Short mmCIF file of C-alpha atoms in Angstrom, two decimals:
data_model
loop_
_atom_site.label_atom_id
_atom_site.label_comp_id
_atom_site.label_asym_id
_atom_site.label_seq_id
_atom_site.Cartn_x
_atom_site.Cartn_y
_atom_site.Cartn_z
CA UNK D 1 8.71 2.76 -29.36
CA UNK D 2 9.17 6.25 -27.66
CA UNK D 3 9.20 6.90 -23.96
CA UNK D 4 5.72 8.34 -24.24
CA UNK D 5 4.34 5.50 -25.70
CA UNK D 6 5.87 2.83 -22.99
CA UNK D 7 4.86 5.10 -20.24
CA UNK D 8 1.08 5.31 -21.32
CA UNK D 9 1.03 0.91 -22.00
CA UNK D 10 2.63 0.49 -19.05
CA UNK D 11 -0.13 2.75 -16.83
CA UNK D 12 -3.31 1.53 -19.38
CA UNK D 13 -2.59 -1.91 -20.16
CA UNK D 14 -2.71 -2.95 -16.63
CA UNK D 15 -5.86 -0.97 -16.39
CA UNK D 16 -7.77 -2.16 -18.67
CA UNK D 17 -6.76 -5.79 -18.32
CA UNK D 18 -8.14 -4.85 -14.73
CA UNK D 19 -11.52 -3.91 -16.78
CA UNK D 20 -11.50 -6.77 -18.52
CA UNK D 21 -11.37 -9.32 -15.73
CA UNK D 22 -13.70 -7.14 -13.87
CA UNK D 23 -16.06 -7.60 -16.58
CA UNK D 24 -15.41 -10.94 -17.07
CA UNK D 25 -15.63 -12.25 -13.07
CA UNK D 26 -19.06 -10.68 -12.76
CA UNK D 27 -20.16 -11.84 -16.27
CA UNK D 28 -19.92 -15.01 -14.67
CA UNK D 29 -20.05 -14.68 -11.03
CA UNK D 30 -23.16 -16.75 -9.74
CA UNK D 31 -23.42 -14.00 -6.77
CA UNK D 32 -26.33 -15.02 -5.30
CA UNK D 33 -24.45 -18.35 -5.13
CA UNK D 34 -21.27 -16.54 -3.28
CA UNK D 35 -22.75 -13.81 -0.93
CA UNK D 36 -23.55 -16.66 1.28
CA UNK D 37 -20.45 -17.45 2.02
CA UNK D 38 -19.29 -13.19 3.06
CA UNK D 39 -22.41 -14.39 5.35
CA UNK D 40 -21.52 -17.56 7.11
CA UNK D 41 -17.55 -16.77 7.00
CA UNK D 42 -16.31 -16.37 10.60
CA UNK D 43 -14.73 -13.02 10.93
CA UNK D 44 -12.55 -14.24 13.61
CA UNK D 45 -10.30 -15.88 11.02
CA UNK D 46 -10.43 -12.98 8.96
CA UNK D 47 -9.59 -11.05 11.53
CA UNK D 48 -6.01 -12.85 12.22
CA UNK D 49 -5.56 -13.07 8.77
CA UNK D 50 -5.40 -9.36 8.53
CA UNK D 51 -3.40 -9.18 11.61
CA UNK D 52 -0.58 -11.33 9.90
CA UNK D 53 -0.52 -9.01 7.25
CA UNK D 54 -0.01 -6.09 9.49
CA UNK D 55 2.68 -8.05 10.87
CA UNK D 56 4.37 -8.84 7.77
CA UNK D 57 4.26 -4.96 6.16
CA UNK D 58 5.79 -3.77 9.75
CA UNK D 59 8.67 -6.18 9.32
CA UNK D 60 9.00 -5.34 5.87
CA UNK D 61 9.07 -1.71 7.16
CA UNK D 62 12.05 -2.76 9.73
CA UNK D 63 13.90 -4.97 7.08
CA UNK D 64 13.92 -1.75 4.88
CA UNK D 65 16.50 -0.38 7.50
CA UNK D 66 19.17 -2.77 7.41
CA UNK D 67 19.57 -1.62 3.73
CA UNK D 68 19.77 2.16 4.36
CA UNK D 69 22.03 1.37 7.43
CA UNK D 70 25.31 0.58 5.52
CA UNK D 71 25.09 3.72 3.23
CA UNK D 72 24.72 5.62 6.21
CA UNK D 73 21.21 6.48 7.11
CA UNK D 74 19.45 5.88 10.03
CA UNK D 75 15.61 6.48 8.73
CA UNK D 76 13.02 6.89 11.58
CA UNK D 77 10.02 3.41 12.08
CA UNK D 78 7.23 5.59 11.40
CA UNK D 79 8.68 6.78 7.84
CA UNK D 80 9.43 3.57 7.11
CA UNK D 81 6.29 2.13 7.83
CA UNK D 82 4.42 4.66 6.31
CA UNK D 83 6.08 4.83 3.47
CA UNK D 84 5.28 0.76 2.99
CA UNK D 85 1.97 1.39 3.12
CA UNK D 86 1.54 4.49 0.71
CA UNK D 87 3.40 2.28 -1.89
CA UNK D 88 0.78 -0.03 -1.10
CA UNK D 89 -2.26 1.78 -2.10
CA UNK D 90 -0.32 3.62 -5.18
CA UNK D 91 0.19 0.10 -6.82
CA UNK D 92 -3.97 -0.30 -6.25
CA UNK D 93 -3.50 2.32 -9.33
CA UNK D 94 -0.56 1.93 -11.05
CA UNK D 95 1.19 -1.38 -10.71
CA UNK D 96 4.49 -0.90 -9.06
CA UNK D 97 4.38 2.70 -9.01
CA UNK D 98 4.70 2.43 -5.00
CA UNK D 99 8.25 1.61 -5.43
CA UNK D 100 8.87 5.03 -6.84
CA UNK D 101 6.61 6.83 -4.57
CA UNK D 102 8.20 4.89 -1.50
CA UNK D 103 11.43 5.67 -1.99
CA UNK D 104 10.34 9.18 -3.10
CA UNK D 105 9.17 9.17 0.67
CA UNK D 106 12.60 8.60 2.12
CA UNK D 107 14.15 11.39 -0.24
CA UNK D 108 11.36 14.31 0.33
CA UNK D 109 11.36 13.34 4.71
CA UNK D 110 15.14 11.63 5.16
CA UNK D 111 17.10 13.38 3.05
CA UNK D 112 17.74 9.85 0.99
CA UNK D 113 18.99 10.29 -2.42
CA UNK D 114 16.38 8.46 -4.79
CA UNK D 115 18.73 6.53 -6.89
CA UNK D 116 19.92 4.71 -3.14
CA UNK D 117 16.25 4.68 -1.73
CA UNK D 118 15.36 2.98 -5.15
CA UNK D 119 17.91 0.92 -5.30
CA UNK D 120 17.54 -0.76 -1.98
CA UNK D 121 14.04 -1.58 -2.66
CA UNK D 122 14.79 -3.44 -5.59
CA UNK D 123 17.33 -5.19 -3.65
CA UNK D 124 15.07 -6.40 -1.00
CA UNK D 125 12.67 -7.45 -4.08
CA UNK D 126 15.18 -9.51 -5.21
CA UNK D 127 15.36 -11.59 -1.97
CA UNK D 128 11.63 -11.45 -1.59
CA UNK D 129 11.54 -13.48 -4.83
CA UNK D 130 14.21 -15.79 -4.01
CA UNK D 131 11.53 -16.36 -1.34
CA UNK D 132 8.91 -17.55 -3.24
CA UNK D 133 10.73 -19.20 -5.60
CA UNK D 134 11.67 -21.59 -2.62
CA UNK D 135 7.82 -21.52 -2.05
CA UNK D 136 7.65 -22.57 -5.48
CA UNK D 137 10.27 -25.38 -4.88
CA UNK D 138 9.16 -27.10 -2.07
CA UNK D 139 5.80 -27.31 -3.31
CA UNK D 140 7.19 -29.07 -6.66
CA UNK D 141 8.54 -31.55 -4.08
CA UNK D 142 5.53 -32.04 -2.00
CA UNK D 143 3.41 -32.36 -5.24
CA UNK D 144 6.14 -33.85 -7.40
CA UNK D 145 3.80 -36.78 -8.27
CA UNK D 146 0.64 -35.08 -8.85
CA UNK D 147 2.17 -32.33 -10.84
CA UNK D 148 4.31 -34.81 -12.64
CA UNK D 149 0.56 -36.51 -14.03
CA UNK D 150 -0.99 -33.13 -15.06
CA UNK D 151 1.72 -32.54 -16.84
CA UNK D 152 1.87 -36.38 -18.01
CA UNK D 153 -1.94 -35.99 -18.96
CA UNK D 154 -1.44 -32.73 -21.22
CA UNK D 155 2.06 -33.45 -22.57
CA UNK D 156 3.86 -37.05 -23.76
CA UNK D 157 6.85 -37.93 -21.66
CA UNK D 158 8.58 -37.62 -25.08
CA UNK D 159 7.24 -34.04 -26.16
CA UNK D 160 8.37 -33.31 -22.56
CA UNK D 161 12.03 -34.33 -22.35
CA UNK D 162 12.16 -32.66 -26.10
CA UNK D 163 11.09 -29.37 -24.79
CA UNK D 164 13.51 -29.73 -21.92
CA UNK D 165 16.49 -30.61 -23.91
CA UNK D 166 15.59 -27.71 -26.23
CA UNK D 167 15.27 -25.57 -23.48
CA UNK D 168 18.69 -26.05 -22.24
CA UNK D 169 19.94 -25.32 -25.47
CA UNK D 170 18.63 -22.08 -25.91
CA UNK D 171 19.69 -21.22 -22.69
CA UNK D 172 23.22 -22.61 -23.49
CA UNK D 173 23.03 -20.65 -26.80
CA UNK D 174 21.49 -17.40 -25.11
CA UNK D 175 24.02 -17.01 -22.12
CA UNK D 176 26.93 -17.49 -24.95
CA UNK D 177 25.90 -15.23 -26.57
CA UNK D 178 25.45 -12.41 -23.92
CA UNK D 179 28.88 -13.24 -22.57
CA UNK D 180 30.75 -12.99 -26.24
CA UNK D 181 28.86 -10.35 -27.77
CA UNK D 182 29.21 -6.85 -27.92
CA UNK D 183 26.14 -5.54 -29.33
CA UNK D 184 24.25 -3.35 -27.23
CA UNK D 185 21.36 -5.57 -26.13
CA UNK D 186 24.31 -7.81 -24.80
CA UNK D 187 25.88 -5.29 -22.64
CA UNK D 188 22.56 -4.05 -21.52
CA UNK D 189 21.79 -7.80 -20.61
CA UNK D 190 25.10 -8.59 -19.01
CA UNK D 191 24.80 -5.16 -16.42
CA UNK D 192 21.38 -5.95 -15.52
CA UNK D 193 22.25 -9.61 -14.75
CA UNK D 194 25.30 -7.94 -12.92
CA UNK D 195 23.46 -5.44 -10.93
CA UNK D 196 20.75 -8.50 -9.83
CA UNK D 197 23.97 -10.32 -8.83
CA UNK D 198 25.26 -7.59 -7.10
CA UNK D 199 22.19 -6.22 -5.61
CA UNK D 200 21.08 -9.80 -3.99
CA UNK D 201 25.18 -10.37 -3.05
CA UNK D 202 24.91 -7.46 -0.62
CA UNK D 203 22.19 -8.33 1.46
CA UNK D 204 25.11 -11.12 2.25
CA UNK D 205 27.72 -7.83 2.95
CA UNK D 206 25.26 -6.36 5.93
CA UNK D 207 26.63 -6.09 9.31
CA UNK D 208 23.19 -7.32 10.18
CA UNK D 209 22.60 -10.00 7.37
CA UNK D 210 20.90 -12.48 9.75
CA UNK D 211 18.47 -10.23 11.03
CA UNK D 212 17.80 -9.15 7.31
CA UNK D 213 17.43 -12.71 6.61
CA UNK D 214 15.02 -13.42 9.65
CA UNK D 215 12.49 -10.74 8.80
CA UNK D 216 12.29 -11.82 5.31
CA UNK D 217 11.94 -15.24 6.62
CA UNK D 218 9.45 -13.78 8.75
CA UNK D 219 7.47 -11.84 5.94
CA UNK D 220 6.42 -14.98 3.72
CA UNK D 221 5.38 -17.09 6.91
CA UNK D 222 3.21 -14.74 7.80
CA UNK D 223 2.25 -14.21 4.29
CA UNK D 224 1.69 -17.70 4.35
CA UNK D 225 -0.17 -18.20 7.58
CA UNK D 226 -2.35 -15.29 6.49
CA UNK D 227 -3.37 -17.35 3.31
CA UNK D 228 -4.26 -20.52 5.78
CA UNK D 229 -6.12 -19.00 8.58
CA UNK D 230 -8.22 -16.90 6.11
CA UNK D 231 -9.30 -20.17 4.51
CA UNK D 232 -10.38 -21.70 7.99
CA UNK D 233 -13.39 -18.97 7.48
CA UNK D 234 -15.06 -20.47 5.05
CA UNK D 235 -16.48 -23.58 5.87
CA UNK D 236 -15.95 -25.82 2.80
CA UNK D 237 -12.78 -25.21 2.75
CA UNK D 238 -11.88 -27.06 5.71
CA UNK D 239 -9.45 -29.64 5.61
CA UNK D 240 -7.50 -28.33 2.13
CA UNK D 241 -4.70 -29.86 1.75
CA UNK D 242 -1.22 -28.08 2.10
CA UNK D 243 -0.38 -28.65 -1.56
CA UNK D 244 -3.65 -26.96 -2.52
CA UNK D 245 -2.91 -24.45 -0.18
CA UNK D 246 0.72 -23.58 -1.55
CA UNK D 247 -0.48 -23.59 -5.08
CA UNK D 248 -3.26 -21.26 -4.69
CA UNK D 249 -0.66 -19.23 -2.15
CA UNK D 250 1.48 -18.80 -5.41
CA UNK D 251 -1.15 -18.33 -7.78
CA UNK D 252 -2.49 -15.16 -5.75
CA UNK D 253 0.77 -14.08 -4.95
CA UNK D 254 1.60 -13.82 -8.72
CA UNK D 255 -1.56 -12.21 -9.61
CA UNK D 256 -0.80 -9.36 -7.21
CA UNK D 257 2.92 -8.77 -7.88
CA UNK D 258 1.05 -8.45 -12.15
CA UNK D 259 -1.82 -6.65 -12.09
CA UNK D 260 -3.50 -3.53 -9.56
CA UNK D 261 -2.79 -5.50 -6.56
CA UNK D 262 -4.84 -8.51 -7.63
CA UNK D 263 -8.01 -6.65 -8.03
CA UNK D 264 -10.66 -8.87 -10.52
CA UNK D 265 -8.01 -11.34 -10.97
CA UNK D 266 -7.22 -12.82 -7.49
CA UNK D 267 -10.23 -14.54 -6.80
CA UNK D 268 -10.27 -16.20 -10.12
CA UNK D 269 -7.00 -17.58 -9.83
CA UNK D 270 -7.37 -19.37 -6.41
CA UNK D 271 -10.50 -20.59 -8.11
CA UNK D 272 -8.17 -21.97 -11.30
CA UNK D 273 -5.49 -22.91 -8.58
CA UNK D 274 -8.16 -24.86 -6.16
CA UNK D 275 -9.67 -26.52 -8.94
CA UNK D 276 -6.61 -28.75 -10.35
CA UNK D 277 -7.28 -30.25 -6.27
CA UNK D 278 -11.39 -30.45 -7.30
CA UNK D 279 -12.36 -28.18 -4.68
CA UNK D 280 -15.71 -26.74 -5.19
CA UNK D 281 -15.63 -23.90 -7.66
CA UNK D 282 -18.19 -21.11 -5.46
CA UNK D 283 -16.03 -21.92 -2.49
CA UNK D 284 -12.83 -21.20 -3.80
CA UNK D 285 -14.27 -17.74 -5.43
CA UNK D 286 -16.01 -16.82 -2.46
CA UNK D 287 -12.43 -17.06 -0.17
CA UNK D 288 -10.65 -15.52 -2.78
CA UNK D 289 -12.40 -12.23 -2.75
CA UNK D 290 -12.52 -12.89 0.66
CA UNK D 291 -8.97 -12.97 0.81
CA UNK D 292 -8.31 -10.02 -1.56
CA UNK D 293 -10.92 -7.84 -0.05
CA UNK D 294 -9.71 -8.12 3.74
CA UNK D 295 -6.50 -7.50 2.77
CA UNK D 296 -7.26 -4.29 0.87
CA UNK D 297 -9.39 -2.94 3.16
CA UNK D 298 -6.55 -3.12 5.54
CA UNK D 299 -4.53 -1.11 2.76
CA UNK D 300 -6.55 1.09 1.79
CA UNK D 301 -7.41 2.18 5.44
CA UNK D 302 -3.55 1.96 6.53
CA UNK D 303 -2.27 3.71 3.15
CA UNK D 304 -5.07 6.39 3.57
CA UNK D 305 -4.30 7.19 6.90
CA UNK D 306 -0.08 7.38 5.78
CA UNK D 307 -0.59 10.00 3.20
CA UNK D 308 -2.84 12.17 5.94
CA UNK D 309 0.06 11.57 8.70
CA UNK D 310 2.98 11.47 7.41
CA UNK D 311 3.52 15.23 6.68
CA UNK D 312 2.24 16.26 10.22
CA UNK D 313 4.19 13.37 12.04
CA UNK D 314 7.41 14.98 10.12
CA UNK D 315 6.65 18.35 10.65
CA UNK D 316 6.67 18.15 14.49
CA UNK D 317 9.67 16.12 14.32
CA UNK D 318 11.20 19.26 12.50
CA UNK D 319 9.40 21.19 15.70
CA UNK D 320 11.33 19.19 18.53
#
């Protein structure tokens, strides 16, 4: 497969899954049955909710500069924080293509090289998913038992500890393999499993590692919070439980992090997520785009007004 050909399935296949789920949602959206609920939901909630995710992308902005800071560049806030929020809105098009355009950001206004910019974002994604896969953890534990009997339900106990056991083997075999081998796909393997190691060892190396640590900390709480208050504005949703909560928190967040920043797809997986719980299927729809549409708004508006400022903010910086 040539370069060409990865480029154009990695912009159109995320497109047109986009399409399809777009097609599909409203195929079966009862919308008369949902536009209630945009009706009755108090904005007030909404409202916070979108103010914790302001709050989150500014400390993500901040975090970004303990990264720069050991290589030697002191970027200014307002790039920073613009240059979250363009990367933003570009992944509304092309999924992940913000990371490029953010750091591309830092090069064309701080005189960054891109490979460091880059490189420091991928880093911070790194500890951004050792993040939720804590998330992921603790909500195993708190729903250990009720996990344990969907699985129970779909799969024998036997089947199960047979998968597992396989499962380790494979991995047993696989990691052998990548550490003996010297084919090519081996070495490729073993300096992208070195570079993760490396990249997620120097957050660890910063002068200012704890403050790193605290605003990624402070990132997925407010992520989180933003997920809870926003469900206080629908009605039916009161009194969710916080395993339902967490579930449908990771649900959504993996939709986003896949597709065009959730769009189609969100709402039907905190519907697929709230429904294992037996929470009301319109409900859980409703809050979803509810959810998804708040938060893009805020994006869209934010990102918008980034691309518009960000060359006159720098050019009278250049003036002073």
């Amino acid at each position: 497969m040539n370069a060409r050909t990865k480029r154009t399935l990695r912009i159109g296949l995320p497109i047109l899954l986009a399409a399809f789920f777009g097609w599909y949602t409203f195929s079966k959206l009862p919308i008369d049955q949902i536009i209630p609920y945009f009706k009755s939901a108090n904005y007030g909630w909404i409202g916070l909710g979108m103010l914790l995710g302001l709050l989150s992308n500014l400390s993500r902005a901040y975090r970004w500069k303990y990264l720069l800071a050991p290589m030697g560049y002191s970027v200014k806030l307002p790039n920073s924080i613009m240059a979250v929020f363009i990367a933003y809105l570009a992944n509304f098009g092309i999924p992940r293509s913000g990371e490029v355009l953010r750091a591309a950001v830092l090069t064309n206004y701080e005189d960054v090289p891109f490979q460091k910019a880059f490189g420091t974002i991928i880093a911070e994604r790194m500890a951004d998913m050792l993040i939720l896969l804590g998330i992921v953890a603790i909500t195993l534990l708190i729903q250990f038992d009720f996990i344990y009997g969907l699985l129970e339900s779909a799969f024998q106990p036997k089947k199960l500890v047979l998968i597992g056991t396989i499962g380790v083997i494979l991995s047993i075999l696989v990691f052998l393999y990548l550490k003996n081998s010297a084919s090519k796909i081996a070495l490729k393997a073993r300096n992208f499993v070195r570079g993760l190691l490396e990249g997620i060892l120097s957050i660890f190396k910063m002068e200012q590692k704890w403050l790193f640590i605290f605003h990624t900390l402070f990132i997925w709480t407010m992520y989180v919070l933003m997920f809870y208050v926003t469900t206080l504005a629908v009605d039916d949703l009161s009194g969710v439980s916080i395993g339902a909560l967490l579930i449908g928190f990771i649900a959504g967040s993996f939709t986003i992090a896949a597709t065009n920043g959730g769009i189609f797809v969100y709402p039907l997986a905190i519907g697929a997520a709230f429904s294992i719980f037996d929470i009301p299927e319109n409900p859980s729809i409703a809050f979803g785009w509810i959810m998804w549409a708040s938060q893009t708004l805020m994006i869209i508006v934010l990102g918008s007004l980034s691309f518009l400022f960000l060359p006159i903010y720098n050019a009278k910086q250049k003036l002073k």
